[in-house]
């Protein structure tokens, strides 16, 4: 069974986060996702506000950029939210946009090394381990969480390039796939992830989250075509567009979600266009009309 979620885009002001999340919760949508884009809302603060204002939603962050964050602080934040809202916070980590990391003096010379060290340490801290580590980027001296989660949440990681995808298979519990990856790209990504998992002998469960651009309304195709074209992708016909986006009535939407599920995606996160005229309406449509068809 595929899980259905939706992104609350960081282009929304902070004042819109809770109303949009409450609309999703009321509609029966399972998950809301946030991004920690520079220099907008922070993922952890936004997630905490939404978790406190809703009853059932799981809240994911896809993703927290690791160059910005000390791993011990991130572990403390995740453990705190897990302790307050058990099973409802879904943390993700990633390289971050390298230009943004450069703006704040945090760009890593080797993003792969940083992500490897960070994911390994973060998962260990959340599992309650006491760590002394001296790596290229991560340095911990006898660090252990006073309040580790009763059940450590899975740590997801974003990935696009082949090296990062293989690394995520090695060191993370799941992957967050960006919307510009598309359906065919998601299939290829999962092959690379499995190569990474096989290389270290991992057979434990692995969770796949994919962001997918989507829209409703009479101008949905036009808006989606403009959005996908911004990524430099040719979507001149509807068949090509369907490899990157979902639109239409509830049945057509559900069919689009199922296409990604059949490719191996566990959670489809609908990504509205920035110019969506009715975000609450989209959330109600997803929760009330689409979710019953894919659940």
Coordinates of C-alpha atoms in Angstrom, one line a residue:
X1 CA 0.0 0.0 0.0
X2 CA 1.4 3.4 -1.0
X3 CA 1.4 6.3 1.4
X4 CA 0.2 9.7 0.1
X5 CA 1.6 13.0 1.3
X6 CA 2.0 16.6 0.2
X7 CA 4.7 19.2 0.5
X8 CA 4.0 22.5 2.3
X9 CA 6.3 24.5 0.2
X10 CA 8.8 26.9 1.9
X11 CA 7.6 29.6 -0.5
X12 CA 4.6 29.8 1.8
X13 CA 5.1 32.3 4.7
X14 CA 5.4 30.6 8.2
X15 CA 1.9 31.8 9.0
X16 CA 0.5 29.5 6.4
X17 CA 2.1 26.3 7.7
X18 CA -0.4 25.4 10.5
X19 CA -3.6 26.3 8.5
X20 CA -2.4 24.1 5.6
X21 CA -1.4 21.3 7.8
X22 CA -4.7 21.4 9.6
X23 CA -6.5 21.2 6.3
X24 CA -4.5 18.2 5.4
X25 CA -5.2 16.6 8.8
X26 CA -8.9 17.3 8.5
X27 CA -9.0 15.8 5.0
X28 CA -7.4 12.5 6.2
X29 CA -4.1 12.9 4.4
X30 CA -1.4 10.8 6.0
X31 CA 1.7 13.0 5.8
X32 CA 2.9 16.5 5.3
X33 CA 6.5 17.2 4.2
X34 CA 8.6 20.3 4.7
X35 CA 11.9 21.5 3.1
X36 CA 14.7 23.3 4.9
X37 CA 15.5 25.7 2.0
X38 CA 17.9 28.6 2.7
X39 CA 17.0 31.1 3.8
X40 CA 13.4 30.3 4.7
X41 CA 11.7 28.3 7.4
X42 CA 13.7 25.7 9.4
X43 CA 12.5 22.1 9.0
X44 CA 12.5 21.3 12.7
X45 CA 10.7 24.4 13.9
X46 CA 8.1 24.0 11.2
X47 CA 7.6 20.3 12.0
X48 CA 7.3 21.0 15.7
X49 CA 4.6 23.6 15.1
X50 CA 2.6 21.3 12.8
X51 CA 2.9 18.3 15.1
X52 CA 1.6 20.3 18.0
X53 CA -1.3 21.7 16.0
X54 CA -2.5 18.4 14.5
X55 CA -3.6 15.0 15.8
X56 CA -2.8 12.4 13.2
X57 CA -0.4 13.8 10.6
X58 CA 3.1 12.5 10.2
X59 CA 5.5 15.3 9.4
X60 CA 8.6 14.7 7.3
X61 CA 11.5 17.0 6.5
X62 CA 13.1 16.3 3.2
X63 CA 15.7 17.3 4.0
X64 CA 17.9 18.9 6.7
X65 CA 21.2 20.1 5.1
X66 CA 24.0 18.5 7.1
X67 CA 26.7 21.1 6.5
X68 CA 24.5 23.6 8.4
X69 CA 23.9 21.3 11.5
X70 CA 26.1 19.8 14.2
X71 CA 25.1 16.1 14.3
X72 CA 24.6 16.1 18.1
X73 CA 22.1 19.0 17.8
X74 CA 20.2 17.2 15.0
X75 CA 20.1 14.1 17.1
X76 CA 18.8 16.0 20.1
X77 CA 16.1 17.7 18.0
X78 CA 14.9 14.4 16.4
X79 CA 14.9 12.7 19.8
X80 CA 12.9 15.5 21.4
X81 CA 10.2 15.4 18.7
X82 CA 10.1 11.6 18.8
X83 CA 9.6 11.8 22.5
X84 CA 6.8 14.3 22.3
X85 CA 5.1 12.9 19.2
X86 CA 6.1 9.2 18.9
X87 CA 6.1 7.9 15.4
X88 CA 5.0 11.1 13.8
X89 CA 8.3 12.8 12.8
X90 CA 10.1 11.6 9.7
X91 CA 13.6 13.1 9.5
X92 CA 15.7 13.3 6.3
X93 CA 19.2 14.6 5.8
X94 CA 21.1 15.6 2.7
X95 CA 24.0 17.5 1.2
X96 CA 22.1 20.8 0.9
X97 CA 22.3 23.0 -2.1
X98 CA 26.0 23.6 -2.4
X99 CA 25.8 27.2 -3.4
X100 CA 23.7 27.9 -0.3
X101 CA 26.2 26.1 1.9
X102 CA 28.9 28.3 0.3
X103 CA 27.0 31.4 1.2
X104 CA 27.1 30.6 4.9
X105 CA 30.7 29.3 4.9
X106 CA 29.6 25.7 5.4
X107 CA 30.3 24.1 2.0
X108 CA 32.1 20.8 2.4
X109 CA 35.1 19.9 0.3
X110 CA 33.8 16.3 0.2
X111 CA 30.0 16.2 0.6
X112 CA 30.0 12.4 0.3
X113 CA 32.5 12.0 3.2
X114 CA 30.4 14.4 5.3
X115 CA 27.1 12.6 4.6
X116 CA 28.7 9.2 5.3
X117 CA 30.1 10.3 8.7
X118 CA 27.0 12.3 9.6
X119 CA 24.4 9.6 8.8
X120 CA 26.4 6.9 10.6
X121 CA 26.8 9.1 13.7
X122 CA 23.2 10.3 13.7
X123 CA 21.7 6.8 13.5
X124 CA 24.0 5.6 16.2
X125 CA 23.1 8.4 18.6
X126 CA 19.3 7.9 17.9
X127 CA 19.9 4.2 18.8
X128 CA 21.2 5.3 22.2
X129 CA 24.8 4.5 21.6
X130 CA 27.7 6.4 23.3
X131 CA 30.0 7.8 20.6
X132 CA 33.6 8.9 20.4
X133 CA 34.4 9.8 16.8
X134 CA 37.2 11.6 15.1
X135 CA 36.4 11.9 11.4
X136 CA 37.2 14.4 8.7
X137 CA 34.0 16.3 9.6
X138 CA 32.3 14.7 12.6
X139 CA 34.0 14.9 15.9
X140 CA 32.3 13.6 19.1
X141 CA 33.9 12.9 22.5
X142 CA 31.9 10.6 24.7
X143 CA 28.5 11.8 23.4
X144 CA 25.3 10.0 24.3
X145 CA 21.7 11.3 24.4
X146 CA 20.1 11.5 27.8
X147 CA 16.7 11.0 26.2
X148 CA 17.2 8.7 23.2
X149 CA 14.0 7.6 21.4
X150 CA 12.3 4.5 22.7
X151 CA 12.2 3.4 19.1
X152 CA 14.7 5.1 16.8
X153 CA 13.0 6.7 13.8
X154 CA 14.3 5.8 10.3
X155 CA 16.8 8.3 9.0
X156 CA 16.2 9.1 5.3
X157 CA 18.7 10.8 3.0
X158 CA 18.2 12.7 -0.2
X159 CA 20.2 11.6 -3.2
X160 CA 20.5 12.3 -7.0
X161 CA 23.9 11.4 -8.3
X162 CA 25.1 7.7 -8.6
X163 CA 27.7 8.0 -5.9
X164 CA 25.3 9.5 -3.4
X165 CA 22.6 7.0 -4.3
X166 CA 24.9 4.1 -3.6
X167 CA 26.0 5.8 -0.3
X168 CA 22.4 6.2 0.8
X169 CA 21.9 2.5 0.3
X170 CA 24.8 1.9 2.6
X171 CA 24.2 4.3 5.4
X172 CA 20.5 5.4 5.5
X173 CA 17.2 3.8 6.2
X174 CA 15.5 5.3 3.2
X175 CA 15.8 7.8 0.4
X176 CA 14.0 11.0 -0.6
X177 CA 13.9 11.4 -4.4
X178 CA 13.5 14.9 -5.8
X179 CA 10.7 15.7 -8.2
X180 CA 13.0 16.3 -11.2
X181 CA 14.2 12.7 -11.0
X182 CA 10.9 11.5 -12.6
X183 CA 9.5 8.0 -12.9
X184 CA 12.3 6.4 -15.1
X185 CA 14.9 8.1 -12.9
X186 CA 13.3 6.7 -9.8
X187 CA 13.6 3.2 -11.2
X188 CA 17.3 3.8 -12.0
X189 CA 17.9 5.3 -8.6
X190 CA 16.6 2.2 -6.8
X191 CA 19.0 0.0 -8.7
X192 CA 21.9 2.1 -7.5
X193 CA 20.6 2.1 -4.0
X194 CA 20.4 -1.7 -4.0
X195 CA 24.0 -1.8 -5.2
X196 CA 25.0 0.2 -2.2
X197 CA 23.0 -2.0 0.2
X198 CA 24.4 -5.2 -1.3
X199 CA 27.9 -3.9 -1.0
X200 CA 27.6 -3.8 2.8
X201 CA 25.3 -6.8 3.2
X202 CA 22.2 -4.8 4.2
X203 CA 18.8 -6.7 4.1
X204 CA 16.8 -4.6 6.5
X205 CA 13.7 -2.6 5.3
X206 CA 14.4 0.5 3.2
X207 CA 11.8 3.2 2.7
X208 CA 11.5 5.1 -0.6
X209 CA 9.9 8.6 -0.7
X210 CA 9.4 10.4 -4.0
X211 CA 8.4 14.0 -4.6
X212 CA 6.1 14.3 -7.6
X213 CA 4.9 17.5 -9.1
X214 CA 1.1 17.7 -9.3
X215 CA -1.8 20.0 -10.0
X216 CA -5.5 20.2 -10.4
X217 CA -7.8 22.6 -12.3
X218 CA -8.3 23.6 -15.9
X219 CA -4.8 25.0 -16.2
X220 CA -3.0 22.1 -14.4
X221 CA -1.2 20.8 -17.5
X222 CA 0.0 24.2 -18.5
X223 CA 1.3 25.0 -15.0
X224 CA 3.0 21.6 -14.7
X225 CA 4.6 21.9 -18.1
X226 CA 6.1 25.3 -17.2
X227 CA 7.4 23.9 -13.9
X228 CA 9.1 20.8 -15.4
X229 CA 10.5 22.8 -18.3
X230 CA 12.4 24.9 -15.6
X231 CA 14.4 21.8 -14.9
X232 CA 15.5 21.7 -18.5
X233 CA 13.4 18.6 -19.3
X234 CA 11.4 18.2 -22.6
X235 CA 7.8 17.7 -21.7
X236 CA 6.3 18.8 -25.0
X237 CA 3.7 16.1 -25.0
X238 CA 1.5 14.7 -22.2
X239 CA 3.2 11.3 -22.3
X240 CA 6.5 12.8 -21.4
X241 CA 4.9 15.1 -18.8
X242 CA 3.4 12.0 -17.1
X243 CA 6.8 10.8 -16.4
X244 CA 7.3 13.7 -14.0
X245 CA 3.9 14.9 -13.0
X246 CA 0.3 13.9 -12.0
X247 CA -2.9 15.8 -12.9
X248 CA -6.5 15.1 -13.7
X249 CA -9.6 13.9 -11.7
X250 CA -9.3 11.6 -8.7
X251 CA -9.1 8.4 -10.8
X252 CA -6.4 9.9 -13.0
X253 CA -4.5 11.2 -9.9
X254 CA -4.7 7.7 -8.3
X255 CA -3.4 6.1 -11.4
X256 CA -0.4 8.5 -11.4
X257 CA 0.3 7.7 -7.8
X258 CA 0.2 4.0 -8.6
X259 CA 2.7 4.4 -11.4
X260 CA 5.2 5.5 -8.9
X261 CA 4.3 2.9 -6.4
X262 CA 4.7 0.2 -9.0
X263 CA 8.3 1.5 -9.6
X264 CA 9.1 0.8 -6.0
X265 CA 8.1 4.1 -4.3
X266 CA 6.6 3.6 -0.8
X267 CA 5.5 7.2 -0.2
X268 CA 4.4 9.6 -3.0
X269 CA 4.7 13.2 -1.8
X270 CA 2.7 15.5 -4.0
X271 CA 4.6 18.7 -4.8
X272 CA 2.2 21.6 -5.7
X273 CA 3.3 24.2 -8.2
X274 CA 4.4 27.5 -6.6
X275 CA 1.5 29.2 -8.3
X276 CA -1.2 26.8 -7.1
X277 CA -4.3 29.0 -6.6
X278 CA -6.0 26.8 -4.0
X279 CA -3.6 24.8 -1.8
X280 CA -6.3 23.9 0.8
X281 CA -8.4 22.7 -2.0
X282 CA -5.6 20.5 -3.3
X283 CA -5.1 19.0 0.2
X284 CA -8.8 18.2 0.5
X285 CA -8.8 16.6 -2.9
X286 CA -5.9 14.4 -2.1
X287 CA -7.2 13.4 1.3
X288 CA -10.8 12.9 0.6
X289 CA -10.8 11.8 -3.1
X290 CA -7.4 10.3 -4.0
X291 CA -6.3 8.7 -0.8
X292 CA -9.2 6.2 -0.7
X293 CA -8.4 5.1 -4.2
X294 CA -4.7 4.3 -3.4
X295 CA -5.2 2.9 0.1

